[in-house]
Amino acid sequence: MTEALSTILPVDAAVPRQPASDSDLGFLWDFWYPALRSTEIVGHHLTTAMLLEVPLVLGRTSEGQAFAMRDSCPHRGIPLSYGRFDGKTLECSYHGWRFEACTGQCVEIPSLTTQDKLKVDRIFAGHYPCQERDGYVWIYMTSPGARVPDPLPTPPKLATFSEKFKITHLSCELPSHIDHGIIGLMDPAHGPFVHSSWFWRSRGSIHPKEKKFEPIPDGFRMSPHSPSSNSLPYQLLKKRTGEPVTTTIDFILPNRRLEEIRSGKLWFCSQTTVTPVRRDLCRIDFVAAWNLFFLPVSIFRIFGKTFLRQDQETMIQQAEGLKHNPRLMLIDDADRPAKWYFALKANLIESRRTGAPQPHPMPSPVTLHWRS
């Protein structure tokens, strides 16, 4: 660990207690988030979502372009989602103020007379950049008072490695702060306990493991490796192709886990996003694509839902204990990825505050050992 980092987060630091300040969510601004599935916006129908405790109204223009605005009229604060949308402009239900959907710019205030000098076009409803990718409507949550960056970063995209593939989406809500959702996402030791099953692994299969990790921009990578021998799906894939199976897992700030599984010409890729809804609520958004012709989407969804339900139930149980604000701890090596996350987060916050370069908590590749 570098000297600069050690002043921000000691290597033996405990897990921060359940945060409650606005500043704790500050590091989550200025990133893309999946707000909802693209299929949830149909015709001129308006729908709502919430990200970072910001209420949003979403829709689709007559040209098919998705848009996202703050669900609040700048006049009196009534939700714009109660208004009417004609495919181009959104009309507030209270006083009829109209706003251009893709910019948030006000285009009409019906109550004005010819004597009024108010410049309508200088009034804007809150508006956020919006793009569709991998079946999601992604929203770039610009920090309050900040300008949209130019050029705007592109939303994350799931990697695919053939023209033909299957794709599916799953989601579930977690009643916890995003920190707990994220460190649960990258926890390598809970599998035999939370996900114990005939098709995955059992407590009896616990054995020592050794994995190499390396730094990547804004995150870290579990280097390509042979997946766990105590997981039936990997064994079946190897038997099907007759070739080695390799897995690569990335974590990228602020909240994304990417997994790539390859065996010969067959591949499986997934992206899991811990989406911040409120301070005490986050959502798992999971999208996976594969060219494993023998794996139907319906079968995968059955097993995928089982995994998410198990994680959800665990987080619900954990939330009961966190109500009492217990002191928590992290251990080596199984919790080292969680420590890296907290260090990456702390360094990002400090870099934004000072403008100084953002140090990485991993000066070089490292090998971790644990049992699972």
Tab-separated table of N, CA, C and O in Angstrom, residues 18 70-71 106 131 156 206 208 216 245 275 286 333:
chain	number	residue	atom	x	y	z
A	18	GLN	N	-22.841	2.275	9.042
A	18	GLN	CA	-23.876	2.670	8.087
A	18	GLN	C	-23.847	4.189	7.914
A	18	GLN	O	-24.163	4.927	8.832
A	70	ARG	N	-35.615	15.508	-13.928
A	70	ARG	CA	-35.969	15.474	-12.515
A	70	ARG	C	-37.481	15.580	-12.416
A	70	ARG	O	-38.099	16.432	-13.069
A	71	ASP	N	-38.076	14.713	-11.608
A	71	ASP	CA	-39.536	14.659	-11.533
A	71	ASP	C	-40.062	15.746	-10.602
A	71	ASP	O	-40.676	15.470	-9.572
A	106	CYS	N	-37.629	25.192	-20.852
A	106	CYS	CA	-39.021	25.634	-20.858
A	106	CYS	C	-39.337	26.291	-22.197
A	106	CYS	O	-38.569	27.118	-22.704
A	131	GLN	N	-29.011	7.460	-22.252
A	131	GLN	CA	-28.707	6.614	-23.393
A	131	GLN	C	-29.157	5.196	-23.107
A	131	GLN	O	-29.243	4.779	-21.947
A	156	PRO	N	-21.450	2.132	-19.787
A	156	PRO	CA	-20.825	0.807	-19.834
A	156	PRO	C	-21.534	-0.095	-20.840
A	156	PRO	O	-22.734	0.030	-21.061
A	206	ILE	N	-15.681	-26.920	0.681
A	206	ILE	CA	-14.771	-25.823	1.000
A	206	ILE	C	-13.325	-26.309	0.975
A	206	ILE	O	-12.998	-27.355	1.552
A	208	PRO	N	-8.915	-24.709	0.229
A	208	PRO	CA	-8.057	-23.527	0.051
A	208	PRO	C	-8.040	-23.067	-1.408
A	208	PRO	O	-8.043	-23.882	-2.336
A	216	ILE	N	-6.320	-2.258	-12.188
A	216	ILE	CA	-6.779	-1.728	-13.468
A	216	ILE	C	-7.302	-0.315	-13.191
A	216	ILE	O	-7.541	0.033	-12.032
A	245	VAL	N	-11.247	-24.014	-19.075
A	245	VAL	CA	-12.176	-22.923	-18.792
A	245	VAL	C	-11.417	-21.856	-18.005
A	245	VAL	O	-10.719	-22.172	-17.044
A	275	THR	N	-26.958	-0.520	-8.051
A	275	THR	CA	-27.516	0.783	-8.410
A	275	THR	C	-28.022	1.510	-7.168
A	275	THR	O	-28.874	0.982	-6.446
A	286	PHE	N	-28.560	-6.997	-13.128
A	286	PHE	CA	-27.690	-8.046	-13.674
A	286	PHE	C	-28.072	-8.312	-15.121
A	286	PHE	O	-29.238	-8.550	-15.439
A	333	ASP	N	-7.258	-12.819	3.967
A	333	ASP	CA	-7.204	-12.176	2.665
A	333	ASP	C	-8.590	-12.100	2.015
A	333	ASP	O	-8.765	-11.423	1.000
